Structures are given as structure tokens and as C-alpha cells.
Amino acid sequence: MTIKLNLEEVFLSGIAGKRPIIVSGPCSAESEHQVVETAKQLEKLNVHIYRAGIWKPRTRPDTFEGMGSVALPWLQRVKKETRLLVATEVANSWHVREALKYGVDVLWIGARTTVNPFAVQELADALRGLDIPVFVKNPINPDIELWIGAMERINKAGIKKIVAVHRGFSSYGNSHFRNNPQWEIPIELKRRIPEIPIVTDPSHICGNKEFLFEISQRAMDLNFDGLFIESHICPEEALSDKDQQITPEELGNLLNKIVFRSMTITDNELKNTLAKLRTQIDQLDDNLFDIFEQRMNISETIGKYKKENNITIFQPGRWKEIIEKRIKDGEKKGLSTEFVSRVFKAIHQESINRQNRVMN
Ligand code: PEP
Ligand code: MN
């Protein structure tokens, strides 16, 4: 089911003057000098919106929780002394009132707030009737409905400038990333709400500087609408998220390295080549479907025999044998373990469902 939000068309170009939109600035506003100096350096780059956290949602107490309202005049200075629009995070109605009092141009709702419908509704009520862009970060858990629900609440309050921020999803245990990107979720969001602009936040996905470029390039290759990247004049001294922040100079290098590809194909020869390759893909997908159908029919037949002979559906030994063999075969064919195991888990589950239907 697609969802219709009442959004202002192409407002991204309205607020940013350009696509992709680049939002950058420190994780937290720490001092007037840090805020203004970072902004002056970012102004020289292709950055449109300056971000800085005033109130910080920290995981543990007794850590730096942001400077609070005293830092709002620093953002006002950025607004006055540079061409940048300024943005900050709001988590309750008081934050909204304070930010508006100081002329903050853009608000964002953090991942820890998006998860909470009470908090989002409080924000929506505080924003009712205003004309201000609101960026909504994905919730920390991979729940697309919560993300959509938050955007719906804000939209129902009359906000028509909404941008979804893809900042990854937390998980327990070791991972390459601080927050797994799970690209399928923002891709699904785009399918459900085609008109929603999406920007990716590589900083909070990575948690370090190492993969910022890869994640940024990937977001641009998926035709997302922009990037939200933390930068600090002196990252090693940052009071929050110091491992993932880069200097404005590093940001400039990163942006220069990104290849911005076009979504529209104008060249006719290229159009024909792609059309031919796509026909081949469609043909292969038809074959895959025929094979799935055959495979599921055989599963059902097996289910009948299991029923007649009173044997359980799930046979752990057989399943182990299949998955191990296919992962090994996959390696030879250049198919990643992650892909093979996801595909086979889905096939296996569908097989179980079919046999379950036959049995019961
Ligand atoms: C932030 O942008 O600094 C922040 C707190 O992000 P998130 O809500 O994505 O954790
Ligand atoms: Mn941060």
C-alpha cells in the first residue's frame, strides 16, 4: 500500500537551491568559536544547511548533554554571518519554542524520538500551523511503520516540508557499522511514499570516518536526495561522536570524490543497451518464478508423504545440509554468504509454510 503525504513539491530545491542537499556541521554546538568557525569553513563548500545539536540525547548519563539554549545565539550568528540555513534537533515542545525564538530554519527529530509516538505527537502539536522544514530520522529499530507514522503525525499537523533521514539501525553485538544501514528499509520507504525526499546520514551509520565515503556514494547511487554528515573544526576534541566527525577540509575532499550520477537516461544508444539487458533480466526472473513454483510443488508433495507417515515438517539435519552446501557453492559463484543465506532462509520458510498447509 502506498501512503499519501501532503508534501510541498520540490521544496528541496526551495530550501537548498540544489539537489543533492548537503547538511553538515558538528554533532554538538560546544562553543561560540567552534560553531562559528566550523560554519565559516563549511560555507566555502557545497553545504546548504548547517547542523548542530543544542540538546543531545545521550545513551548514558554523566556525559555531555549539549549546551542547551545558551548555544542558540551562536546559531543565530551563523545565520547572520554566512549564507547557511541552520538546523537543530528537537525532542519536546519546549525545544521547538526555544529553537523558533532564535530563528532556527530547519528542525530535525532524532532517532531516539522517532521511536516514541507520544514524543512525536507532542512535537507535531508544537509545530501545528508552522511552515518549517522538518527532517525525521529513522527510529533506532528497523521499524518502517514507526518511521512513516512519525512523518504522518508531523504532516497531519500541517508541515509540508518533510525529509526522511536514513541514519541506520542499531543492533546488538559486533558489526562493521555503529548502525546498520539496512538499505532495503529506505528503499521500501521510497516505494511506499514516492514523493518523500531521503537523505542519508553516513556519520551515524558508520560511527567512524572509515566508511563515510562508501556510504555516501552508495546513497547517491541509490538516487537519494542528499547527505547529512557531521563535521567539526577539531574532531579529536569533540564532546560527542568524536570518532565519526571530520574536518570541513576532509568533508570537502569527500564531496569532491563522490560521483554524482544522473537518474535520467538521455542517450538513445544507452537506452537501447539497457533495454536489452533489462529484457534479459526479466526473462531470468520469469525462469526463477517457474523454478520457485516447481520447487514449492515438490515441497507440498513431500508434505503429503510426511503427513501420511507422521513425520515432522522441520528436519534440522536436512536444513543444515542445504544451507551449508549452498553457502559453499555461492562462494564459487561470487554470491555473498549474506545473500545466499537470506534467499535460502526465505525459500525454506515458504517450504515449511506450504507443508504446514498440506498437513493441517
Ligand atoms: C545526531 O544527529 O547527532 C544524533 C543524535 O543523531 P541520531 O538521532 O541519528 O542518533
Ligand atoms: Mn552525533
Coordinates of C-alpha atoms and ligand atoms in Angstrom, one line a residue:
M1 CA 0.0 0.0 0.0
T2 CA 1.4 3.4 -0.9
I3 CA 0.9 6.3 1.5
K4 CA 0.0 9.8 0.5
L5 CA 1.6 12.6 2.4
N6 CA 0.6 16.1 1.7
L7 CA 4.0 17.5 0.8
E8 CA 5.1 20.6 -0.9
E9 CA 6.5 19.6 -4.3
V10 CA 10.2 20.0 -5.0
F11 CA 10.7 22.0 -1.8
L12 CA 14.2 20.6 -1.5
S13 CA 15.2 23.0 -4.3
G14 CA 13.3 25.6 -2.4
I15 CA 15.3 25.3 0.8
A16 CA 18.6 24.1 -0.6
G17 CA 18.6 25.6 -4.1
K18 CA 20.2 22.4 -5.2
R19 CA 19.9 18.7 -5.2
P20 CA 21.6 16.7 -3.6
I21 CA 21.1 18.6 -0.5
I22 CA 24.2 18.7 1.9
V23 CA 23.6 19.1 5.6
S24 CA 26.8 19.4 7.7
G25 CA 28.0 20.7 11.0
P26 CA 29.1 19.4 14.4
C27 CA 27.4 16.7 16.3
S28 CA 27.0 19.3 19.1
A29 CA 27.4 23.0 19.5
E30 CA 30.2 23.3 22.0
S31 CA 31.4 26.9 22.0
E32 CA 30.7 30.0 20.0
H33 CA 34.1 29.8 18.4
Q34 CA 33.7 26.1 17.3
V35 CA 30.2 26.8 16.0
V36 CA 31.0 29.9 14.0
E37 CA 34.4 28.8 12.8
T38 CA 33.1 25.4 11.6
A39 CA 30.3 27.2 9.8
K40 CA 32.6 29.6 8.0
Q41 CA 34.7 26.8 6.7
L42 CA 31.6 24.8 5.6
E43 CA 30.2 27.8 3.8
K44 CA 33.1 27.6 1.3
L45 CA 31.9 24.1 0.4
N46 CA 28.8 22.9 -1.3
V47 CA 26.9 22.8 2.0
H48 CA 23.4 24.1 2.2
I49 CA 22.2 23.6 5.8
Y50 CA 24.3 23.8 9.0
R51 CA 23.5 21.3 11.7
A52 CA 24.5 21.5 15.4
G53 CA 22.9 19.7 18.3
I54 CA 21.9 22.0 21.2
W55 CA 20.2 19.3 23.3
K56 CA 21.9 15.9 23.0
P57 CA 20.1 12.6 23.6
R58 CA 23.0 10.7 25.1
T59 CA 22.8 7.0 25.8
R60 CA 24.5 7.2 29.3
P61 CA 24.1 9.9 32.0
D62 CA 27.0 11.9 33.1
T63 CA 28.1 12.6 29.6
F64 CA 27.9 15.9 27.7
E65 CA 24.2 16.6 27.1
G66 CA 24.6 19.7 24.9
M67 CA 25.0 23.3 25.8
G68 CA 21.2 24.0 25.8
S69 CA 19.7 27.4 24.9
V70 CA 22.8 29.4 25.6
A71 CA 24.1 28.0 22.2
L72 CA 21.1 29.2 20.2
P73 CA 22.6 32.7 19.7
W74 CA 25.6 31.0 18.2
L75 CA 23.4 29.6 15.5
Q76 CA 21.8 33.0 15.0
R77 CA 25.3 34.3 14.3
V78 CA 25.9 31.6 11.7
K79 CA 22.7 32.6 10.1
K80 CA 23.6 36.2 10.1
E81 CA 27.3 35.8 9.0
T82 CA 27.0 33.0 6.4
R83 CA 24.6 32.0 3.7
L84 CA 23.9 28.8 5.5
L85 CA 20.5 27.8 6.9
V86 CA 20.7 26.5 10.4
A87 CA 19.2 23.3 11.9
T88 CA 19.0 21.6 15.2
E89 CA 17.4 18.6 16.9
V90 CA 14.2 19.0 18.9
A91 CA 12.7 16.3 21.2
N92 CA 10.0 18.2 23.0
S93 CA 7.7 21.2 22.7
W94 CA 10.0 23.4 24.8
H95 CA 12.9 22.7 22.4
V96 CA 10.6 23.7 19.5
R97 CA 9.7 27.0 21.1
E98 CA 13.3 27.8 22.0
A99 CA 14.6 27.0 18.5
L100 CA 11.9 29.1 16.9
K101 CA 12.5 32.0 19.2
Y102 CA 16.1 32.1 17.8
G103 CA 15.1 31.7 14.2
V104 CA 16.3 28.2 13.6
D105 CA 15.4 27.4 9.9
V106 CA 15.2 23.7 9.9
L107 CA 14.4 21.2 12.7
W108 CA 15.2 17.5 12.9
I109 CA 13.7 14.7 15.0
G110 CA 16.3 12.3 16.3
A111 CA 16.2 8.5 16.1
R112 CA 15.5 8.1 19.8
T113 CA 12.5 10.4 19.5
T114 CA 11.0 8.9 16.3
V115 CA 10.5 5.6 18.2
N116 CA 8.1 7.3 20.6
P117 CA 4.7 8.3 19.3
F118 CA 3.9 10.3 22.4
A119 CA 7.0 12.5 21.9
V120 CA 6.4 12.8 18.2
Q121 CA 2.8 13.8 18.8
E122 CA 4.0 16.4 21.3
L123 CA 6.3 17.8 18.6
A124 CA 3.6 17.7 16.0
D125 CA 1.3 19.7 18.3
A126 CA 4.0 22.2 18.9
L127 CA 4.6 22.6 15.2
R128 CA 1.0 22.9 14.2
G129 CA 0.4 25.6 11.6
L130 CA 4.1 26.5 11.1
D131 CA 5.9 26.5 7.8
I132 CA 9.3 25.0 8.7
P133 CA 11.1 22.0 7.2
V134 CA 11.3 19.0 9.5
F135 CA 13.8 16.2 8.9
V136 CA 12.7 12.9 10.5
K137 CA 15.4 10.4 11.4
N138 CA 14.6 6.7 11.2
P139 CA 13.8 5.1 14.5
I140 CA 16.7 3.3 16.1
N141 CA 15.0 -0.1 15.5
P142 CA 14.3 -1.3 11.9
D143 CA 10.6 -0.5 12.0
I144 CA 9.5 1.3 8.9
E145 CA 5.9 1.8 10.2
L146 CA 7.2 3.9 13.2
W147 CA 9.2 6.0 10.7
I148 CA 6.2 6.5 8.5
G149 CA 3.9 7.1 11.5
A150 CA 6.2 9.9 12.8
M151 CA 6.2 11.6 9.4
E152 CA 2.4 11.2 9.2
R153 CA 1.9 12.8 12.6
I154 CA 4.1 15.8 11.6
N155 CA 2.3 16.0 8.2
K156 CA -1.1 15.9 9.8
A157 CA -0.1 19.0 11.9
G158 CA 0.3 20.8 8.6
I159 CA 4.0 20.6 8.0
K160 CA 4.5 20.1 4.3
K161 CA 8.3 20.2 4.1
I162 CA 9.3 16.8 5.4
V163 CA 12.6 15.0 4.7
A164 CA 13.3 11.4 5.9
V165 CA 16.8 10.9 7.3
H166 CA 18.3 7.4 6.9
R167 CA 20.8 7.1 9.8
G168 CA 20.9 3.3 10.2
F169 CA 19.5 0.8 12.8
S170 CA 21.1 -0.3 16.0
S171 CA 21.9 -3.9 16.7
Y172 CA 23.4 -5.9 19.5
G173 CA 26.9 -7.4 19.1
N174 CA 29.7 -6.7 16.7
S175 CA 29.0 -5.1 13.5
H176 CA 31.1 -3.3 10.9
F177 CA 28.8 -0.3 11.5
R178 CA 27.6 1.6 14.5
N179 CA 24.1 1.5 13.0
N180 CA 23.5 -1.0 10.2
P181 CA 22.4 0.8 7.0
Q182 CA 19.8 -1.8 6.0
W183 CA 19.3 -0.1 2.7
E184 CA 16.2 -2.1 2.0
I185 CA 14.3 0.0 4.5
P186 CA 14.8 3.4 2.9
I187 CA 14.3 1.8 -0.5
E188 CA 11.0 0.4 0.8
L189 CA 10.1 3.8 2.2
K190 CA 10.6 5.3 -1.3
R191 CA 8.3 2.7 -2.7
R192 CA 5.6 3.4 -0.1
I193 CA 6.0 7.2 -0.3
P194 CA 7.5 8.0 -3.7
E195 CA 7.4 11.8 -3.1
I196 CA 9.4 11.7 0.2
P197 CA 12.9 13.1 -0.1
I198 CA 15.5 10.9 1.7
V199 CA 18.9 12.0 2.9
T200 CA 21.4 9.5 4.3
D201 CA 23.4 10.2 7.4
P202 CA 26.7 8.3 6.9
S203 CA 28.2 9.6 10.2
H204 CA 25.7 7.9 12.5
I205 CA 25.7 4.8 10.2
C206 CA 29.5 4.4 10.4
G207 CA 30.4 5.6 13.8
N208 CA 33.9 6.3 12.4
K209 CA 35.4 8.1 9.5
E210 CA 36.5 5.0 7.6
F211 CA 33.4 4.2 5.5
L212 CA 31.9 7.6 5.2
F213 CA 32.7 7.8 1.5
E214 CA 31.4 4.3 0.7
I215 CA 28.1 5.0 2.4
S216 CA 27.8 8.5 0.8
Q217 CA 28.5 7.1 -2.7
R218 CA 26.0 4.3 -2.1
A219 CA 23.3 6.7 -1.1
M220 CA 23.9 8.8 -4.2
D221 CA 23.9 5.7 -6.4
L222 CA 20.5 4.9 -5.0
N223 CA 19.4 8.3 -6.1
F224 CA 18.7 9.5 -2.6
D225 CA 18.3 13.2 -2.2
G226 CA 21.2 14.3 0.0
L227 CA 23.7 13.7 2.8
F228 CA 23.8 14.6 6.4
I229 CA 27.4 14.5 7.6
E230 CA 28.9 15.6 10.9
S231 CA 31.9 17.9 10.8
H232 CA 33.9 19.7 13.4
I233 CA 36.9 22.1 13.2
C234 CA 38.8 19.8 15.6
P235 CA 37.2 16.3 15.7
E236 CA 39.6 14.9 18.3
E237 CA 38.4 17.5 20.8
A238 CA 34.7 16.9 20.1
L239 CA 32.5 16.4 23.2
S240 CA 30.2 13.9 21.4
D241 CA 30.6 11.5 18.5
K242 CA 34.3 12.4 18.1
D243 CA 35.3 9.2 16.2
Q244 CA 32.9 9.9 13.3
Q245 CA 33.3 13.7 12.8
I246 CA 35.6 15.0 10.0
T247 CA 37.0 18.4 9.5
P248 CA 35.4 20.7 6.9
E249 CA 38.5 20.1 4.7
E250 CA 38.0 16.4 4.9
L251 CA 34.4 16.9 4.0
G252 CA 35.4 18.9 1.0
N253 CA 37.6 16.1 -0.2
L254 CA 34.9 13.5 0.4
L255 CA 32.3 15.6 -1.5
N256 CA 34.8 16.0 -4.4
K257 CA 35.4 12.3 -4.6
I258 CA 31.7 11.4 -4.9
V259 CA 30.5 10.7 -8.4
F260 CA 27.0 12.2 -8.8
R261 CA 25.2 10.1 -11.4
S262 CA 22.1 11.1 -13.2
M263 CA 18.9 9.2 -13.0
T264 CA 17.5 10.1 -16.3
I265 CA 18.9 8.4 -19.4
T266 CA 19.0 10.7 -22.4
D267 CA 21.4 8.9 -24.7
N268 CA 19.4 6.7 -27.2
E269 CA 22.1 4.1 -27.7
L270 CA 22.5 3.7 -24.0
K271 CA 18.7 3.5 -23.6
N272 CA 18.6 0.6 -26.1
T273 CA 21.5 -1.2 -24.5
L274 CA 19.9 -1.0 -21.1
A275 CA 16.5 -2.1 -22.5
K276 CA 18.1 -5.2 -24.0
L277 CA 19.8 -6.1 -20.7
R278 CA 16.6 -5.5 -18.8
T279 CA 14.7 -7.8 -21.1
Q280 CA 17.3 -10.5 -20.3
I281 CA 16.8 -9.8 -16.6
D282 CA 13.0 -10.1 -17.0
Q283 CA 13.5 -13.4 -18.8
L284 CA 15.7 -14.7 -16.0
D285 CA 13.1 -13.5 -13.4
D286 CA 10.4 -15.5 -15.3
N287 CA 12.6 -18.5 -15.1
L288 CA 13.2 -18.0 -11.4
F289 CA 9.5 -17.9 -10.8
D290 CA 8.9 -21.1 -12.8
I291 CA 11.6 -22.8 -10.7
F292 CA 10.1 -21.5 -7.4
E293 CA 6.7 -22.8 -8.5
Q294 CA 8.2 -26.3 -9.3
R295 CA 10.2 -26.3 -6.0
M296 CA 7.2 -25.4 -3.9
N297 CA 5.1 -28.1 -5.6
I298 CA 7.7 -30.7 -4.7
S299 CA 7.7 -29.4 -1.1
E300 CA 3.9 -29.9 -1.0
T301 CA 4.3 -33.5 -2.3
I302 CA 6.9 -34.1 0.4
G303 CA 4.4 -32.6 2.9
K304 CA 1.9 -35.2 1.9
Y305 CA 4.3 -38.1 2.5
K306 CA 5.3 -36.6 5.9
K307 CA 1.6 -36.4 6.8
E308 CA 0.9 -40.0 5.8
N309 CA 3.9 -41.2 7.7
N310 CA 3.5 -38.9 10.7
I311 CA 6.9 -37.2 10.3
T312 CA 7.7 -33.6 11.4
I313 CA 7.9 -30.8 8.9
F314 CA 11.2 -29.3 10.1
Q315 CA 14.2 -31.6 9.7
P316 CA 17.2 -29.7 11.1
G317 CA 19.8 -32.1 9.6
R318 CA 18.4 -31.7 6.1
W319 CA 18.2 -27.9 6.5
K320 CA 21.8 -27.7 7.8
E321 CA 23.0 -29.7 4.8
I322 CA 21.1 -27.5 2.3
I323 CA 22.3 -24.1 3.8
E324 CA 25.9 -25.2 4.2
K325 CA 26.2 -26.6 0.7
R326 CA 24.6 -23.6 -0.9
I327 CA 26.8 -21.1 1.0
K328 CA 29.8 -23.0 -0.2
D329 CA 28.5 -23.2 -3.8
G330 CA 27.7 -19.5 -3.6
E331 CA 31.3 -18.6 -2.8
K332 CA 32.4 -20.3 -6.0
K333 CA 29.8 -18.3 -8.0
G334 CA 30.6 -15.0 -6.4
L335 CA 27.4 -14.8 -4.3
S336 CA 27.8 -13.4 -0.8
T337 CA 27.1 -15.6 2.2
E338 CA 24.6 -13.0 3.4
F339 CA 22.7 -13.1 0.1
V340 CA 22.7 -16.9 -0.1
S341 CA 21.6 -17.4 3.4
R342 CA 18.8 -14.8 3.1
V343 CA 17.5 -16.3 -0.1
F344 CA 17.6 -19.8 1.3
K345 CA 16.1 -18.9 4.6
A346 CA 13.2 -17.3 2.7
I347 CA 12.8 -20.4 0.4
H348 CA 13.0 -22.7 3.4
Q349 CA 10.4 -20.7 5.3
E350 CA 8.0 -20.8 2.4
S351 CA 8.5 -24.5 2.0
I352 CA 7.6 -25.0 5.7
N353 CA 4.5 -22.9 5.2
R354 CA 3.4 -24.9 2.2
Q355 CA 4.0 -28.2 4.1
N356 CA 2.2 -26.8 7.1
R357 CA -0.8 -26.1 4.9
V358 CA -0.8 -29.6 3.5
M359 CA -0.5 -31.2 6.9
N360 CA -3.1 -29.1 8.8
Ligands
PEP1 C1 22.8 13.5 15.9 O1 22.4 13.8 14.7 O2 23.8 14.0 16.4 C2 22.0 12.4 16.6 C3 21.9 12.4 17.9 O3 21.6 11.5 15.7 P1 20.6 10.2 15.9 O4 19.3 10.8 16.3 O5 20.6 9.7 14.5 O6 21.3 9.3 16.8
MN2 MN 26.0 12.9 16.5

